[in-house]
Coordinates of C-alpha atoms and ligand atoms in Angstrom, one line a residue:
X570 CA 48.9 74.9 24.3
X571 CA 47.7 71.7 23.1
X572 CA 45.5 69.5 25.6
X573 CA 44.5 66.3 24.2
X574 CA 40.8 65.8 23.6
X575 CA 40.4 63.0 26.1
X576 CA 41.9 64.9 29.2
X577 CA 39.2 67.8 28.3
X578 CA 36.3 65.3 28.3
X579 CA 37.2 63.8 31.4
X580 CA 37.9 67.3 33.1
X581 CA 34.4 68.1 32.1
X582 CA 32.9 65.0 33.3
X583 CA 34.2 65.4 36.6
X584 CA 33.1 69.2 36.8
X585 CA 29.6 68.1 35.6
X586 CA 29.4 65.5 38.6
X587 CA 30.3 67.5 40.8
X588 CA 27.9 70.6 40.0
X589 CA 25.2 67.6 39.8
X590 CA 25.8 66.1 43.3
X591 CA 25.9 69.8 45.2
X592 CA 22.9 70.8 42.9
X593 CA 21.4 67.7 43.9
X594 CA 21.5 68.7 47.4
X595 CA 21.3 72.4 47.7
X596 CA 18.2 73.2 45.0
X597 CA 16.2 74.5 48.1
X598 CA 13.1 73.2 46.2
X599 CA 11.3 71.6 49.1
X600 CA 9.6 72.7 51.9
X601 CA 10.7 71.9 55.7
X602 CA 10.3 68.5 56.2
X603 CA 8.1 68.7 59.1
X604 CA 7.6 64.2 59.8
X605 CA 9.6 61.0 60.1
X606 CA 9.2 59.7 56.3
X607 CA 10.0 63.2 55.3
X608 CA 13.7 62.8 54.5
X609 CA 13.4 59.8 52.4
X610 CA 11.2 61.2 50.3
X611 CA 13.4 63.9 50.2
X612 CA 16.4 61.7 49.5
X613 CA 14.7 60.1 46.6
X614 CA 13.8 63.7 45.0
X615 CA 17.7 65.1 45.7
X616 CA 18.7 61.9 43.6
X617 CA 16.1 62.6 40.8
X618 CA 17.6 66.0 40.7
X619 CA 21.4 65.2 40.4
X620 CA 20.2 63.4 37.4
X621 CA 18.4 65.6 36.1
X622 CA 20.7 67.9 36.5
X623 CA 23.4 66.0 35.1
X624 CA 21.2 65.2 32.0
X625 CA 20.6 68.7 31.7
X626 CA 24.1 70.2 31.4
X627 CA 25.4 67.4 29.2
X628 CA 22.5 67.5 26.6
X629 CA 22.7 71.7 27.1
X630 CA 26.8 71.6 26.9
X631 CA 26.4 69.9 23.5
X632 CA 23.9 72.1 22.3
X633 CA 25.9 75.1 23.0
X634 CA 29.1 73.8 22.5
X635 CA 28.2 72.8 18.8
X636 CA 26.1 76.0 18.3
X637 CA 29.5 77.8 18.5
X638 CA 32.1 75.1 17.1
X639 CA 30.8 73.9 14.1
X640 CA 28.9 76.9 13.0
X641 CA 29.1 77.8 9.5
X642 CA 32.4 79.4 8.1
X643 CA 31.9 82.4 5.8
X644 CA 32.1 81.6 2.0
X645 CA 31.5 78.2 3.0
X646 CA 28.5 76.4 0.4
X647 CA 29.4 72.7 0.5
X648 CA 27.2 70.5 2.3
X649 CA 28.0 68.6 5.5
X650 CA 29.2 65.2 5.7
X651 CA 26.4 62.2 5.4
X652 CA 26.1 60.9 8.8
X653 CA 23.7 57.7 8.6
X654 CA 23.6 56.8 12.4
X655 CA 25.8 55.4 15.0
X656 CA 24.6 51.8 16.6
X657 CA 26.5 51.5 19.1
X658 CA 25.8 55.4 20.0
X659 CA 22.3 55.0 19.6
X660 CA 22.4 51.9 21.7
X661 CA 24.5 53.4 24.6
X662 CA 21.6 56.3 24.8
X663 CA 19.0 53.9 25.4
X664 CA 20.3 51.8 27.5
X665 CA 21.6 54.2 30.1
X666 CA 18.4 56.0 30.5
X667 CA 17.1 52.5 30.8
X668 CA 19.0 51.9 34.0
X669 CA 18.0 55.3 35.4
X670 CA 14.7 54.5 35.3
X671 CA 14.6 51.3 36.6
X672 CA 17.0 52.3 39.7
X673 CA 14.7 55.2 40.2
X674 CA 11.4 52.6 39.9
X675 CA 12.9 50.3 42.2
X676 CA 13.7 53.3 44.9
X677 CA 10.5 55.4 44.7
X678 CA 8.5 51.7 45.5
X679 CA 11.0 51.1 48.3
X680 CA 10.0 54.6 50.0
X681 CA 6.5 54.0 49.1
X682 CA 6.0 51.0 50.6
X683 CA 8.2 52.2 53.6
X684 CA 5.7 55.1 53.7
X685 CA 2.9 52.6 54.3
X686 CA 1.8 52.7 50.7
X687 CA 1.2 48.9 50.6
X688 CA -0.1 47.9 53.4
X689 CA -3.3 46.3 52.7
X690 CA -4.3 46.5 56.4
X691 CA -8.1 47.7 56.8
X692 CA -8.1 50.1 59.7
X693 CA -11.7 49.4 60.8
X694 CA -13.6 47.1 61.5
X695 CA -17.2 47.8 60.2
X696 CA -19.7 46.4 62.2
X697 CA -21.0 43.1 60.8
X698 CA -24.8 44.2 60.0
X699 CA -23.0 46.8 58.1
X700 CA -20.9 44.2 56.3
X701 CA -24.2 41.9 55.3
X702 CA -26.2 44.7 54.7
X703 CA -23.9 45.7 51.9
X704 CA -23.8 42.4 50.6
X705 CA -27.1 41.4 50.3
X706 CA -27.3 44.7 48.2
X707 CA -24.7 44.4 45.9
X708 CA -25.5 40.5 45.4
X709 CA -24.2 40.0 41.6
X710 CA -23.8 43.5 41.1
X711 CA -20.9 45.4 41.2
X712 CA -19.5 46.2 44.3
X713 CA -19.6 50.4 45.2
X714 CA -19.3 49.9 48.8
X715 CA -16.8 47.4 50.3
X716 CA -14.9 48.5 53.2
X717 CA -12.7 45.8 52.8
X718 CA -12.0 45.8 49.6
X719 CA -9.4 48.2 48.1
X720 CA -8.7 50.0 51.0
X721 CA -6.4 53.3 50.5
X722 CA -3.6 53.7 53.0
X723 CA -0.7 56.1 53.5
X724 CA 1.5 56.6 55.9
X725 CA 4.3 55.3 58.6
X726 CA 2.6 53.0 61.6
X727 CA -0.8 53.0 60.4
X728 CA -1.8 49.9 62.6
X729 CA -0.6 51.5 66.3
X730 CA -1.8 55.1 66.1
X731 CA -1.4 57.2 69.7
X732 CA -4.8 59.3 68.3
X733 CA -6.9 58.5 65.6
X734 CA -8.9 61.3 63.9
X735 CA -12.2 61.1 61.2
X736 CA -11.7 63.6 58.4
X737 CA -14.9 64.3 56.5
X738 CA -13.7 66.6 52.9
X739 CA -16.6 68.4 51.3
X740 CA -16.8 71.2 49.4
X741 CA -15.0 73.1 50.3
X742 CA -14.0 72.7 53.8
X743 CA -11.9 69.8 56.0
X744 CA -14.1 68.6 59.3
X745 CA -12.2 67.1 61.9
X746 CA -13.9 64.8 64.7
X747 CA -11.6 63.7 67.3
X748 CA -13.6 60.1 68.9
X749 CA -12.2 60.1 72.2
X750 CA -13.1 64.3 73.2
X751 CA -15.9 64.8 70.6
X752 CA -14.6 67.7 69.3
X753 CA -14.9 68.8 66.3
X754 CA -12.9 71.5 64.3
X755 CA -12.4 73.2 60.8
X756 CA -8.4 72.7 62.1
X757 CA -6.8 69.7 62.5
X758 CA -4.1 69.9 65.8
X759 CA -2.0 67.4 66.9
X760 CA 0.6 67.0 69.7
X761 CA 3.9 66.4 68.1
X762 CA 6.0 63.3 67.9
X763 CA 2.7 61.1 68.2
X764 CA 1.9 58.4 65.9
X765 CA -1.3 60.1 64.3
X766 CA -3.9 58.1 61.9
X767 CA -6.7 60.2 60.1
X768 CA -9.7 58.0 58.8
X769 CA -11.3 59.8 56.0
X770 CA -14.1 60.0 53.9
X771 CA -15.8 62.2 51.6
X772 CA -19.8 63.6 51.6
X773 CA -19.9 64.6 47.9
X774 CA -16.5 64.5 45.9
X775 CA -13.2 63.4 45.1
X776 CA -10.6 65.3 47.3
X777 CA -7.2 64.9 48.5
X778 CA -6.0 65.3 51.6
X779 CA -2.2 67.1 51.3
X780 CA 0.2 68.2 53.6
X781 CA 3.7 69.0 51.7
X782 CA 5.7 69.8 54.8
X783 CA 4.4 65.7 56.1
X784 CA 5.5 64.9 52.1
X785 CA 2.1 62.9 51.9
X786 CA -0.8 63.1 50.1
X787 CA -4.0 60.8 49.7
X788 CA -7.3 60.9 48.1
X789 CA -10.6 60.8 49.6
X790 CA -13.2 59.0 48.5
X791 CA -17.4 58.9 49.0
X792 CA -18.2 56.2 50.3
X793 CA -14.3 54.7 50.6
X794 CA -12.3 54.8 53.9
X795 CA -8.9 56.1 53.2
X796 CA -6.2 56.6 56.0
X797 CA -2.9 59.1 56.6
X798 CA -0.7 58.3 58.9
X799 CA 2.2 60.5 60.0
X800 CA 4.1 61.3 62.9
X801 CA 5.0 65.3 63.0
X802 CA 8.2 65.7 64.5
X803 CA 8.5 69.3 64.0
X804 CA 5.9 72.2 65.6
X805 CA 4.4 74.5 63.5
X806 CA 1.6 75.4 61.5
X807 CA 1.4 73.9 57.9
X808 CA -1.2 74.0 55.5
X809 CA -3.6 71.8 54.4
X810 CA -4.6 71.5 50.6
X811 CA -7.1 70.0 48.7
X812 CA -5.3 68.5 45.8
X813 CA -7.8 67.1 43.7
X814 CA -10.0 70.0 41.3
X815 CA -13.5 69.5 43.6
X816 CA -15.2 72.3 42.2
X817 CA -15.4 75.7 40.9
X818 CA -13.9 76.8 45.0
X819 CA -11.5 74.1 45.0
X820 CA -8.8 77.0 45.5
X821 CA -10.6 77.7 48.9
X822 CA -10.0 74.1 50.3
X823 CA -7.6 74.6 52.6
X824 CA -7.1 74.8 56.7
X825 CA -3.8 74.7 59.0
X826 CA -2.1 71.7 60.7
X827 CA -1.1 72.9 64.0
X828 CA 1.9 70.8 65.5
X829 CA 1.8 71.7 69.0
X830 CA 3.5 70.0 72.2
X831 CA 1.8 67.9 74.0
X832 CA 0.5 70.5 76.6
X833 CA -0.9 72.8 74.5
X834 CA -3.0 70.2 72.4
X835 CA -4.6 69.1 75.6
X836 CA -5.4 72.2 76.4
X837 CA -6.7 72.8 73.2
X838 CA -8.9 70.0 73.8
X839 CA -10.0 70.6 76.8
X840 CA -11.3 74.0 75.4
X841 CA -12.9 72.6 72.9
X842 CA -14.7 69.7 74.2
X843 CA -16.8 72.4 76.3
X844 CA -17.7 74.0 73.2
X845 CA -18.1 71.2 70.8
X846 CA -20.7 69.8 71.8
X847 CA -23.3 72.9 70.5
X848 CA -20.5 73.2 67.1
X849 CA -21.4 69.7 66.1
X850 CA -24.9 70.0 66.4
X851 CA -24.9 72.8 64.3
X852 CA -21.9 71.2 61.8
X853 CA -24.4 68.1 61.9
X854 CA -27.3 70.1 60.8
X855 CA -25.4 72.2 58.1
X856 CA -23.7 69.1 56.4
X857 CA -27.5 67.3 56.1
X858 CA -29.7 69.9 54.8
X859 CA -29.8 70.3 51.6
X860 CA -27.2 73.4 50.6
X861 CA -28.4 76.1 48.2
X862 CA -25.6 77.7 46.0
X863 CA -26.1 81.2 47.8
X864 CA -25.7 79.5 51.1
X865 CA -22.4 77.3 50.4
X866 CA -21.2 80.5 48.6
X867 CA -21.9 82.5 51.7
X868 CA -20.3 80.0 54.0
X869 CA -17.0 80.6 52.1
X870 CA -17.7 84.5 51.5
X871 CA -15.4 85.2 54.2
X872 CA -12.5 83.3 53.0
X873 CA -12.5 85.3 49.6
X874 CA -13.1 88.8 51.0
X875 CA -16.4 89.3 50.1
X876 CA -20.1 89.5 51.7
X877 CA -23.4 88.3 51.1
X878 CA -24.7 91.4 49.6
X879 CA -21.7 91.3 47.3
X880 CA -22.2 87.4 46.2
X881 CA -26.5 88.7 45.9
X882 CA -25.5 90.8 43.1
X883 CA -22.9 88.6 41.3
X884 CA -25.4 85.7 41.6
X885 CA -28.7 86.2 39.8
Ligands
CU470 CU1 -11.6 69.4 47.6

């Protein structure tokens, strides 16, 4: 049976676009999406991995294919023919990757400014003293502290949030203040399908605030307001991770989201604006005195297993 070469070449094309497209859909790579926002990000990532995919089994197929057809016949000692370069070849392989790369610029900006990635918006207003204090400061210098200047924001709806939360990261631990109750938790909860806005800051380091199930992620900064805004439309518990290396227990940074309807999280509240008001005192007094290495260790020993004796001997 003779096919010609054409009708095998476009057989193969069409298999390949096919296996892309349902690989494209059906990796199983991601995590639940858990938030409006969370399927266009999702979207963009499925058509990154068609591509990829595609890519993959065409410059594979040719790399097998020729591995097997134009392997070297026994006896055979001539050389092989002197091929110099193919122009129009060369230039079809740049310019389609080209394309793909500025389809896939042009989407990933669209979803990122969808997600609230642009909006220059400062979501406080600083008190004015605070403003001319800084000012008067930084007069000809360069500017650490500007509130309004280079604001970091992420998120769907960041200017009409139903609850807004303050997020202080240090190492190595997430504090949560909720203005309205006062309380004040290691755990952030939130009723679900509620426009939610965290305004964060960091006491010592660079972290980053991540939540893959809400497919956002944004760094805090000392001294630097940054927001997240989501809106969880799923309930459950997902974890949050620091994602930027914030020291040597980096690894440990981590607490739960707790999605919860809108009952529970008032009760949850309500429990915890009794006891909050003791917890911050002593959260308050912890975070400003000075921390010793045995004592920040020993706040943590209990997340890694261990006890103070333990930590005594490892540290001299
Ligand atoms: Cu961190």
């Amino acid at each position: 049976m003779n096919i010609p070469g054409n009708i095998i070449t476009l057989i193969a094309g069409i298999l390949l676009t096919l296996i892309s497209l349902w690989y494209g859909q059906n990796h199983g790579l991601m995590p639940i999406e858990a938030s409006q926002g969370a399927a266009e990000v999702d979207d963009l990532f499925n058509l990154m991995m068609t591509i990829a995919t595609g890519l993959f089994l065409i410059v594979q197929g040719v790399l097998v294919y020729s591995i097997f057809k134009f392997r070297r016949q026994k006896g055979d000692k001539t050389d092989g023919p002197g091929i110099e370069g193919n122009v129009p070849l060369e230039i079809v392989w740049t310019a389609i990757p080209t394309v793909i790369v500025f389809i896939l610029a042009l989407y990933s900006f669209e979803v990122y400014n969808n997600l609230g990635g642009l909006d220059s918006e400062t979501s406080r207003d600083f008190p004015q003293e605070e403003m001319q204090m800084a000012e008067n400061q930084n007069q000809g210098k360069m500017v650490a502290f500007n509130p309004h200047q280079g604001h970091l924001s992420l998120g769907i709806g960041n200017a009409n949030a139903d609850i807004e939360v303050d997020v202080n990261g240090i190492q190595y631990a997430w504090i949560f203040t909720y203005p309205d109750s006062g309380v004040v938790s290691g755990e952030l909860h939130v009723p679900i399908n509620k426009q939610i806005k965290l305004n964060m800051k960091a006491g010592d380091v660079i972290h980053a605030f991540w939540v893959p199930q809400l497919r956002l992620k944004q760094d805090v900064l000392p001294g630097r307001e940054s927001t997240f805004a989501f809106n969880a439309n799923r309930i459950g518990d997902y974890p949050i991770i620091c994602a930027e290396l914030c020291g040597a227990y980096h690894g440990g940074m981590k607490t739960t989201l707790h999605v919860e309807s809108e009952e529970d999280y008032q009760k949850w509240i309500q429990e915890n604006t009794f006891a909050s008001a003791q917890e911050k005192a002593d959260t308050m007094a912890m975070m400003t005195q000075p921390m010793t290495k045995e004592s920040r260790l020993e706040m943590h020993s209990h997340h890694l297993g261990v006890n103070s004796e333990t930590l005594a001997q490892l540290h001299h």
